[in-house]
PDB file of C-alpha atoms and ligand atoms in Angstrom:
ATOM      1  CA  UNK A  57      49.828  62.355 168.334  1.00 42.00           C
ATOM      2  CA  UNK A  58      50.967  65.779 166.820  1.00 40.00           C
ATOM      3  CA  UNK A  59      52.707  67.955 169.435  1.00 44.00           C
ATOM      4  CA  UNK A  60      52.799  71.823 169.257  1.00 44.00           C
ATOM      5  CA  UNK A  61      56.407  73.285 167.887  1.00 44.00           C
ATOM      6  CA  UNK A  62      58.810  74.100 170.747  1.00 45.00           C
ATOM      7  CA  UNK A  63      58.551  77.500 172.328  1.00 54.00           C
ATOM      8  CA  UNK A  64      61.078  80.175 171.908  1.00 60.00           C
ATOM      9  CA  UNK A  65      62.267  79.803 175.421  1.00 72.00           C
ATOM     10  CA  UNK A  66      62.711  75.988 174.893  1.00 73.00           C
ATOM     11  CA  UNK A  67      64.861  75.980 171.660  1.00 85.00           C
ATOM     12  CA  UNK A  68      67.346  78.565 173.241  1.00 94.00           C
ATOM     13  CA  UNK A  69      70.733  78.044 174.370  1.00 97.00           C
ATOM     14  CA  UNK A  70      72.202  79.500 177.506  1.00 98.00           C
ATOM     15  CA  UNK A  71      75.865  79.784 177.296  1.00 98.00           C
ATOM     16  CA  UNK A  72      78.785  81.703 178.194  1.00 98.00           C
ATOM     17  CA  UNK A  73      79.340  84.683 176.356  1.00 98.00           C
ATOM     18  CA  UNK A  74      81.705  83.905 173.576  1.00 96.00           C
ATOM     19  CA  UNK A  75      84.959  86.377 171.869  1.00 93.00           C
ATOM     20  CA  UNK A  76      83.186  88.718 169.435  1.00 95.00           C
ATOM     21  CA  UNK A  77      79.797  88.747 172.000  1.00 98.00           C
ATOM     22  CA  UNK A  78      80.745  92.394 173.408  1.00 98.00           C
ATOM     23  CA  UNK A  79      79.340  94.691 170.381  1.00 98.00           C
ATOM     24  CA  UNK A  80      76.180  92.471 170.361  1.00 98.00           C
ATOM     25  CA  UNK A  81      75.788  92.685 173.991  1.00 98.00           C
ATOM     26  CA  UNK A  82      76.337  96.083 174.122  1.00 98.00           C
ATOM     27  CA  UNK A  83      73.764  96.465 171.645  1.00 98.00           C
ATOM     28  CA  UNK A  84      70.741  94.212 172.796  1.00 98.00           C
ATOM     29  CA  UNK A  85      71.463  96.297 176.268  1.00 98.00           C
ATOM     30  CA  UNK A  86      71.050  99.802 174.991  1.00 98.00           C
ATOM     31  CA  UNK A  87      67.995  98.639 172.709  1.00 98.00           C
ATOM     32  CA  UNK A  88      66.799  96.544 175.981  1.00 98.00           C
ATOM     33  CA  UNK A  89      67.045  99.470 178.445  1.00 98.00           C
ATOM     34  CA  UNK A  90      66.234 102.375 175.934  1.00 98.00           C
ATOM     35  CA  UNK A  91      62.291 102.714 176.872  1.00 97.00           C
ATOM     36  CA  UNK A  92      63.011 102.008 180.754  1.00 96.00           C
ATOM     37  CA  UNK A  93      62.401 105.024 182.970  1.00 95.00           C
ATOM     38  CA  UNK A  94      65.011 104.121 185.465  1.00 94.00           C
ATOM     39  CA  UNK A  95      67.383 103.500 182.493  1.00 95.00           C
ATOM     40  CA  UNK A  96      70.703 105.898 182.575  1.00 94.00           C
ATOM     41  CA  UNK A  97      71.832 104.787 179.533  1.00 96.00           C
ATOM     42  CA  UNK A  98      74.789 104.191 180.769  1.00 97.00           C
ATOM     43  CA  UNK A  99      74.418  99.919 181.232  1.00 98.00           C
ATOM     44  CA  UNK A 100      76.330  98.869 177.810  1.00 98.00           C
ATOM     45  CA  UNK A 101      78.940 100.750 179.663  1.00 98.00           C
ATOM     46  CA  UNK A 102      78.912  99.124 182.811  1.00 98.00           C
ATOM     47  CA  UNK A 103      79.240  95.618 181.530  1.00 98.00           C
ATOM     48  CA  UNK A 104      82.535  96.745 179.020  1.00 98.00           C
ATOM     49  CA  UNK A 105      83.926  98.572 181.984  1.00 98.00           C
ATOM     50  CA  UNK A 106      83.381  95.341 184.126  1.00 98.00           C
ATOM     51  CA  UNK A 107      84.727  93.336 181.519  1.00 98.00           C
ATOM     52  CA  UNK A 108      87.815  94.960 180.805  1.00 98.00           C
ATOM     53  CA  UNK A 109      88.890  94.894 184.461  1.00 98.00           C
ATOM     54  CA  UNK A 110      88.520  91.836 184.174  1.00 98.00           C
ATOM     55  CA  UNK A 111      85.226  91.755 187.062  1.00 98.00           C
ATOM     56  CA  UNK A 112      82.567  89.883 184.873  1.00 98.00           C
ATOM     57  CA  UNK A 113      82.593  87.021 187.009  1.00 98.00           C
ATOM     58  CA  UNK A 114      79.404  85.475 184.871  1.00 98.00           C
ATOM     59  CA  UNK A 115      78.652  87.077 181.564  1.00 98.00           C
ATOM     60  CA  UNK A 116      75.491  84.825 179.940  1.00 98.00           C
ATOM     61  CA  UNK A 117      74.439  84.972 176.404  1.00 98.00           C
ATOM     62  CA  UNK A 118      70.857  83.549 175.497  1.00 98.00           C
ATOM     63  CA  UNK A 119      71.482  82.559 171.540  1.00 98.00           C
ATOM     64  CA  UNK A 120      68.275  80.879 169.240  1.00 95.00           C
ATOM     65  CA  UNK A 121      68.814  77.926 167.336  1.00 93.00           C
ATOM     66  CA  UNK A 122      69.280  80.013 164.622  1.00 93.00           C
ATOM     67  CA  UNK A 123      72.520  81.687 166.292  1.00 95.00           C
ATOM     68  CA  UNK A 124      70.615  85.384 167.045  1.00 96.00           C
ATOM     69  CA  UNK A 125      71.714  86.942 170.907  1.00 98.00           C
ATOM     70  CA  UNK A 126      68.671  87.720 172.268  1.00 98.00           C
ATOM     71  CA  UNK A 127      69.843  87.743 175.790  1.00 98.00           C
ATOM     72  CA  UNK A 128      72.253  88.798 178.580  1.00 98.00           C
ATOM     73  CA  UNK A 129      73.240  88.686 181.820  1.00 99.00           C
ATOM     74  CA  UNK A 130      76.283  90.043 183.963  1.00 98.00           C
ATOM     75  CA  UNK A 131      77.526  89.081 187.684  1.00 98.00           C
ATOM     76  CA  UNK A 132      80.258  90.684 189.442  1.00 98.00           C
ATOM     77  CA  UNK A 133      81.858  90.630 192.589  1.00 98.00           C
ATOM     78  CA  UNK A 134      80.355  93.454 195.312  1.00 98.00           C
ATOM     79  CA  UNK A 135      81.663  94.357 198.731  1.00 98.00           C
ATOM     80  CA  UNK A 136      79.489  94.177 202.082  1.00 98.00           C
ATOM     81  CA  UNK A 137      80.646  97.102 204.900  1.00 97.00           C
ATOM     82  CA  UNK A 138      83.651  97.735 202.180  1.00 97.00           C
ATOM     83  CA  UNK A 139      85.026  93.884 202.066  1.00 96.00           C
ATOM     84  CA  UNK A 140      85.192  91.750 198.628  1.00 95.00           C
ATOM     85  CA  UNK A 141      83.946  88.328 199.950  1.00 94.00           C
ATOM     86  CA  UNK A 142      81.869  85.892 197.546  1.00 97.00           C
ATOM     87  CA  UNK A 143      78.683  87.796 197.135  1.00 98.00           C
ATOM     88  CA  UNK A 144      77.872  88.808 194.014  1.00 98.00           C
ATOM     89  CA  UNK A 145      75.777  91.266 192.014  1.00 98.00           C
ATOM     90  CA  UNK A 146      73.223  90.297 189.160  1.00 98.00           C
ATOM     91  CA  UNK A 147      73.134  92.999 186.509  1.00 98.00           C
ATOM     92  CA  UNK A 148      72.455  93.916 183.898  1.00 98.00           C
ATOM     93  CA  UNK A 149      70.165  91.897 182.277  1.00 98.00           C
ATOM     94  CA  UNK A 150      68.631  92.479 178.967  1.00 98.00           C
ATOM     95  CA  UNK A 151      66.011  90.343 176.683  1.00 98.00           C
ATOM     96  CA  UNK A 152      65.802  91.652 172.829  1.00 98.00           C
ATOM     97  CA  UNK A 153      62.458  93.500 172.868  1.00 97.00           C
ATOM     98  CA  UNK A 154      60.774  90.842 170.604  1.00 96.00           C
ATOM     99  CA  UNK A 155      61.442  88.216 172.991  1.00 96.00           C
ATOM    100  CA  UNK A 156      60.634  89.451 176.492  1.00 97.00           C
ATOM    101  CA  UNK A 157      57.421  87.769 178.216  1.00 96.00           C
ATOM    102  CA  UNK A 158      58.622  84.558 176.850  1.00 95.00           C
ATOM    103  CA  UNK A 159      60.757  83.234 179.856  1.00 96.00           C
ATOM    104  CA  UNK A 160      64.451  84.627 178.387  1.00 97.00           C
ATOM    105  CA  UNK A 161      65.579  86.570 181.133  1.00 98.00           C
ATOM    106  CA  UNK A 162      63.835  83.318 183.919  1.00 97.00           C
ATOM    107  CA  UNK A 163      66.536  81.476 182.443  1.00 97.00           C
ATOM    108  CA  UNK A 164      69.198  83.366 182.023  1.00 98.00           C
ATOM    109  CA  UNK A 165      68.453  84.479 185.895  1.00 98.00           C
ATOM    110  CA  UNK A 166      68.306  80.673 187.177  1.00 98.00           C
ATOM    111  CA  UNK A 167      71.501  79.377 185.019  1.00 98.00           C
ATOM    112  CA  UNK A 168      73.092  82.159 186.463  1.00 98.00           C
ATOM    113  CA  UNK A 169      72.163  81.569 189.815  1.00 98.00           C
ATOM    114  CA  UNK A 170      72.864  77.714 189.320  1.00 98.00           C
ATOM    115  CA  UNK A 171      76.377  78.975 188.347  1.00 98.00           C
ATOM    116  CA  UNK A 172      77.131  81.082 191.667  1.00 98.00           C
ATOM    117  CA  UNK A 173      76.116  78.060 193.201  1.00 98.00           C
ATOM    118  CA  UNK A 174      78.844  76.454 191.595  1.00 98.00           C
ATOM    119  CA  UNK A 175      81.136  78.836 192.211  1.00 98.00           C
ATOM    120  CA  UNK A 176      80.084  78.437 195.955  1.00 97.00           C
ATOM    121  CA  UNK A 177      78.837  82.120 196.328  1.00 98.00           C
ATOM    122  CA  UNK A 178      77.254  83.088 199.654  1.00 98.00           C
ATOM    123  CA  UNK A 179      74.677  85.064 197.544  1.00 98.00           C
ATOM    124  CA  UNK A 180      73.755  87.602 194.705  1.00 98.00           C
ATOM    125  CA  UNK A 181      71.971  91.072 195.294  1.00 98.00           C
ATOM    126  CA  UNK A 182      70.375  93.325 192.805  1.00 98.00           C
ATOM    127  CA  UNK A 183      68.704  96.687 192.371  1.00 96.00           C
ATOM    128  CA  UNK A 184      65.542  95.876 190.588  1.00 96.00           C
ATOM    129  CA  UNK A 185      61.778  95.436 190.477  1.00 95.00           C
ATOM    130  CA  UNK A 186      60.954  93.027 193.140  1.00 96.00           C
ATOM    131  CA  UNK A 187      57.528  92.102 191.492  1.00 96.00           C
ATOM    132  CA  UNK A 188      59.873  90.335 189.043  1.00 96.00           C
ATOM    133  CA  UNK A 189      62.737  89.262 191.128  1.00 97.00           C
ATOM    134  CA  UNK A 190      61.037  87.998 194.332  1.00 97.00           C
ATOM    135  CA  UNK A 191      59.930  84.630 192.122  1.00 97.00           C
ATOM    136  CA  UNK A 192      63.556  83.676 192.380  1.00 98.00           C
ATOM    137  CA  UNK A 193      63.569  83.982 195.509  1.00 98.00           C
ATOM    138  CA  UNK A 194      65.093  88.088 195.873  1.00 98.00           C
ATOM    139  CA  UNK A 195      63.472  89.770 199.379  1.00 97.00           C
ATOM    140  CA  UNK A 196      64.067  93.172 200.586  1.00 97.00           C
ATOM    141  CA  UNK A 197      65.897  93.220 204.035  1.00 92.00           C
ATOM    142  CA  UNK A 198      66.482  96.914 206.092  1.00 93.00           C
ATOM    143  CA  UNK A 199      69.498  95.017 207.677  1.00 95.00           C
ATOM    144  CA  UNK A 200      71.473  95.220 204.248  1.00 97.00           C
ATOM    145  CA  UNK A 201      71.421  98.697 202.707  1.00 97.00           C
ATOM    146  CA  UNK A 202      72.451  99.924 200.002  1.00 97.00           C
ATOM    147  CA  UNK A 203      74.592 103.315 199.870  1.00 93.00           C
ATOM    148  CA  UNK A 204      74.157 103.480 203.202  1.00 93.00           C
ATOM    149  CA  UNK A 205      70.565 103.382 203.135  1.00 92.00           C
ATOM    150  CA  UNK A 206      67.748 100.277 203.229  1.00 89.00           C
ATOM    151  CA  UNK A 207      65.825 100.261 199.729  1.00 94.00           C
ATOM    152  CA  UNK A 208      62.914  98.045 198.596  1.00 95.00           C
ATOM    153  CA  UNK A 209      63.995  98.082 195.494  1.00 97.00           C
ATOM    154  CA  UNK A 210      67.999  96.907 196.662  1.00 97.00           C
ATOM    155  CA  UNK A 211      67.172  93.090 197.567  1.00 98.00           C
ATOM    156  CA  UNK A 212      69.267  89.928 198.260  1.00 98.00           C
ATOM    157  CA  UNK A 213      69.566  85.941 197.712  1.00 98.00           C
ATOM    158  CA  UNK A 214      71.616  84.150 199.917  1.00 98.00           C
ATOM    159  CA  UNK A 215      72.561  81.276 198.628  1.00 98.00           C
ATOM    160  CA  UNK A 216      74.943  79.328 201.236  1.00 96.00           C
ATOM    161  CA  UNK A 217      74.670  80.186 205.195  1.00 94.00           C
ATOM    162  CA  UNK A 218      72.706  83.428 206.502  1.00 96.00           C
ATOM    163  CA  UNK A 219      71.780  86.615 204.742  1.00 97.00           C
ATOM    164  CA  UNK A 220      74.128  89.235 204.195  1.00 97.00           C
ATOM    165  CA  UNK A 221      73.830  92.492 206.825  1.00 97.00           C
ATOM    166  CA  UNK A 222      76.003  95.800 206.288  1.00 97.00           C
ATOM    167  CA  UNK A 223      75.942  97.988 203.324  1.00 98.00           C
ATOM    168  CA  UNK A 224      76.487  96.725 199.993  1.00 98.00           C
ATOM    169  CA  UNK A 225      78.257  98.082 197.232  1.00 97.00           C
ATOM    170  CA  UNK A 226      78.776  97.092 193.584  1.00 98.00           C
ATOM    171  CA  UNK A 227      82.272  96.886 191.411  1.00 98.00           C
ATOM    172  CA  UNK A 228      83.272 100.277 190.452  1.00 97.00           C
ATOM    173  CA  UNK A 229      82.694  99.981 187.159  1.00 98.00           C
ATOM    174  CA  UNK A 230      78.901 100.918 188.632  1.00 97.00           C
ATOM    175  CA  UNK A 231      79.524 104.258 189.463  1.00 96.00           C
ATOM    176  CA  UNK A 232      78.342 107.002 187.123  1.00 89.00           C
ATOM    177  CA  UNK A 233      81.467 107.886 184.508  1.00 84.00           C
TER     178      UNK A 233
HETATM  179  C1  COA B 207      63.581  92.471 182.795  1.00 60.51           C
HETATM  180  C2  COA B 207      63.818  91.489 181.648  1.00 60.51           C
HETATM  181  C3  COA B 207      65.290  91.082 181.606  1.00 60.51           C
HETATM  182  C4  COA B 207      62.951  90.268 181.895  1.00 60.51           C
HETATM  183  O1  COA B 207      63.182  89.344 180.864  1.00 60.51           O
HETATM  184  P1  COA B 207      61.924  88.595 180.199  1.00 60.51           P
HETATM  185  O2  COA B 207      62.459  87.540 179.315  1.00 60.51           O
HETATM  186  O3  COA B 207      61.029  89.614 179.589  1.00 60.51           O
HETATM  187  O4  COA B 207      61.232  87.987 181.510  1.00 60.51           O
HETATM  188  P2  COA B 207      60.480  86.609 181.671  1.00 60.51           P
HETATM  189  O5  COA B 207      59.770  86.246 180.385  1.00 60.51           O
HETATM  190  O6  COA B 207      61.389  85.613 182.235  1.00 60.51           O
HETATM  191  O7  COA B 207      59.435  86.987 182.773  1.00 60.51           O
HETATM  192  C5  COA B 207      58.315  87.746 182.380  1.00 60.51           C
HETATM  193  C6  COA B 207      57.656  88.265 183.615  1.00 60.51           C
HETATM  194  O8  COA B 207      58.460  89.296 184.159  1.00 60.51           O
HETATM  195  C7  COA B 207      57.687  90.445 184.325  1.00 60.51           C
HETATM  196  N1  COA B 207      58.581  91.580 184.181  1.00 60.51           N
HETATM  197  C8  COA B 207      59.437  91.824 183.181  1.00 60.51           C
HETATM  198  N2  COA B 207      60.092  92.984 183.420  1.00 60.51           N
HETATM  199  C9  COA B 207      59.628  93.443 184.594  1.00 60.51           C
HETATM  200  C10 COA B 207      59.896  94.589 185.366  1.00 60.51           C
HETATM  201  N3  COA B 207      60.797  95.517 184.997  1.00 60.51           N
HETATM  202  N4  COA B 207      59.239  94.740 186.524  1.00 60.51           N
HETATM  203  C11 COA B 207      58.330  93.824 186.927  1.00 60.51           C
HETATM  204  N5  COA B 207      58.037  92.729 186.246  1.00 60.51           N
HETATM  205  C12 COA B 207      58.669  92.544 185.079  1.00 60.51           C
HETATM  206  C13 COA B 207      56.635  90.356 183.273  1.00 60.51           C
HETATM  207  O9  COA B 207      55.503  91.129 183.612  1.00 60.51           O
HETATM  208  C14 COA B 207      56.294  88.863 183.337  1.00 60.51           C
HETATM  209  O10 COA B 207      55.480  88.592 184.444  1.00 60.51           O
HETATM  210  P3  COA B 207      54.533  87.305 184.515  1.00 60.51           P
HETATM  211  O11 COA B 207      55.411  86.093 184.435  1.00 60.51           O
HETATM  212  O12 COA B 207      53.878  87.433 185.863  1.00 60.51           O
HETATM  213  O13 COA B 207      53.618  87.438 183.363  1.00 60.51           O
HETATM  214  C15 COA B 207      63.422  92.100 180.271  1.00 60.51           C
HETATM  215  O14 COA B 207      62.057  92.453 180.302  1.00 60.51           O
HETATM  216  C16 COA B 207      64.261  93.305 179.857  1.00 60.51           C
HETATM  217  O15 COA B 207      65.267  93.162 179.155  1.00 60.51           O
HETATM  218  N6  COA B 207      63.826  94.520 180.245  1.00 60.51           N
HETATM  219  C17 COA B 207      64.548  95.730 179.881  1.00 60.51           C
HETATM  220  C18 COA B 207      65.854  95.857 180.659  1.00 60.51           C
HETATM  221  C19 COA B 207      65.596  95.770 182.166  1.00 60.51           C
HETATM  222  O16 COA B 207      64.676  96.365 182.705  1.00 60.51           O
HETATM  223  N7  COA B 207      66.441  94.969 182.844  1.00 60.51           N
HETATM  224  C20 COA B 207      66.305  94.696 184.273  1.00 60.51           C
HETATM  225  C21 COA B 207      66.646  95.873 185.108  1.00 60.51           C
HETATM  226  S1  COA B 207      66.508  95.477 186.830  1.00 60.51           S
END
């Protein structure tokens, strides 16, 4: 019986990011965020800010079988009501424009989430769409704002015992420069 060719998505390796990832990351994210209207330009930044102080708790690299990075993902530690505890942020995450729609950023979102698990994280939060992040499971809760106000768009996972309730706040490395 012949069988199709593997998809993209299924011949792609999800790994930790590796020594000499950073320029490539930092360039998939500013060609990743570039047309997004939220986009500050400012994410490359972020995630070499968070990685030199040492915060990128999980820093994913999506990498074809023919070695290309076509995908990232960052988590870092964030603080509810001020105090570092193990909840964690997802962000960014980028897909190489070619390759979005094909189920990159799914699985760099659920091997990053398996991870946390592993690291025995009470949950993750992001800021993001939640027509794409409520299929992992992401809701919008008034109970946990963000900058001291509730935001559909600020949403939360918990991942071991109850939901997070305060207001949340990311790693420093966040904030505008
Ligand atoms: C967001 C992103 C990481 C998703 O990665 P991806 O590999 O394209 O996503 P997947 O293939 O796993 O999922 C595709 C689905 O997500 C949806 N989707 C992608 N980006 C979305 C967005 N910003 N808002 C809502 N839905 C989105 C697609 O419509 C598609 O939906 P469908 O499954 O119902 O058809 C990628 O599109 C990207 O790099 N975007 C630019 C950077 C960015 O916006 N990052 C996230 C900021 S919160």
């Amino acid at each position: 019986m012949k069988t199709s060719p593997p998809s993209g998505v299924e011949r792609l390796r999800i790994e930790p990011e590796r020594p000499g990832d950073a320029n490539e990351i930092s360039q998939l994210t500013t060609t990743a965020f570039a047309p997004m209207p939220f986009s500050d330009g400012d994410e490359a930044r972020v995630i070499d800010d968070l990685r030199a102080a040492g915060a990128l708790t999980i820093s994913l690299v999506a990498v074809t079988a023919e070695g290309e990075l076509v995908g990232h993902i960052a988590f870092s530690g964030v603080r509810i009501d001020g105090q570092p505890g193990d909840w964690y942020g997802l962000g960014p995450v980028s897909v190489a424009p070619p390759m979005q729609g094909q189920g990159v950023g799914s699985a760099l979102i659920a091997n990053g989430l398996d991870r946390l698990r592993g690291l025995d994280a009470a949950g993750c939060v992001l800021l993001g769409n939640p027509d794409y992040y409520r299929r992992f499971g992401f809701l919008s809760d008034p109970t946990l704002t963000y900058q001291g106000q509730p935001n559909r768009y600020f949403q939360q996972l918990a991942l071991k015992g109850p939901p997070a309730r305060g207001d949340a706040s990311f790693h420093p490395a966040f904030d505008p420069p």
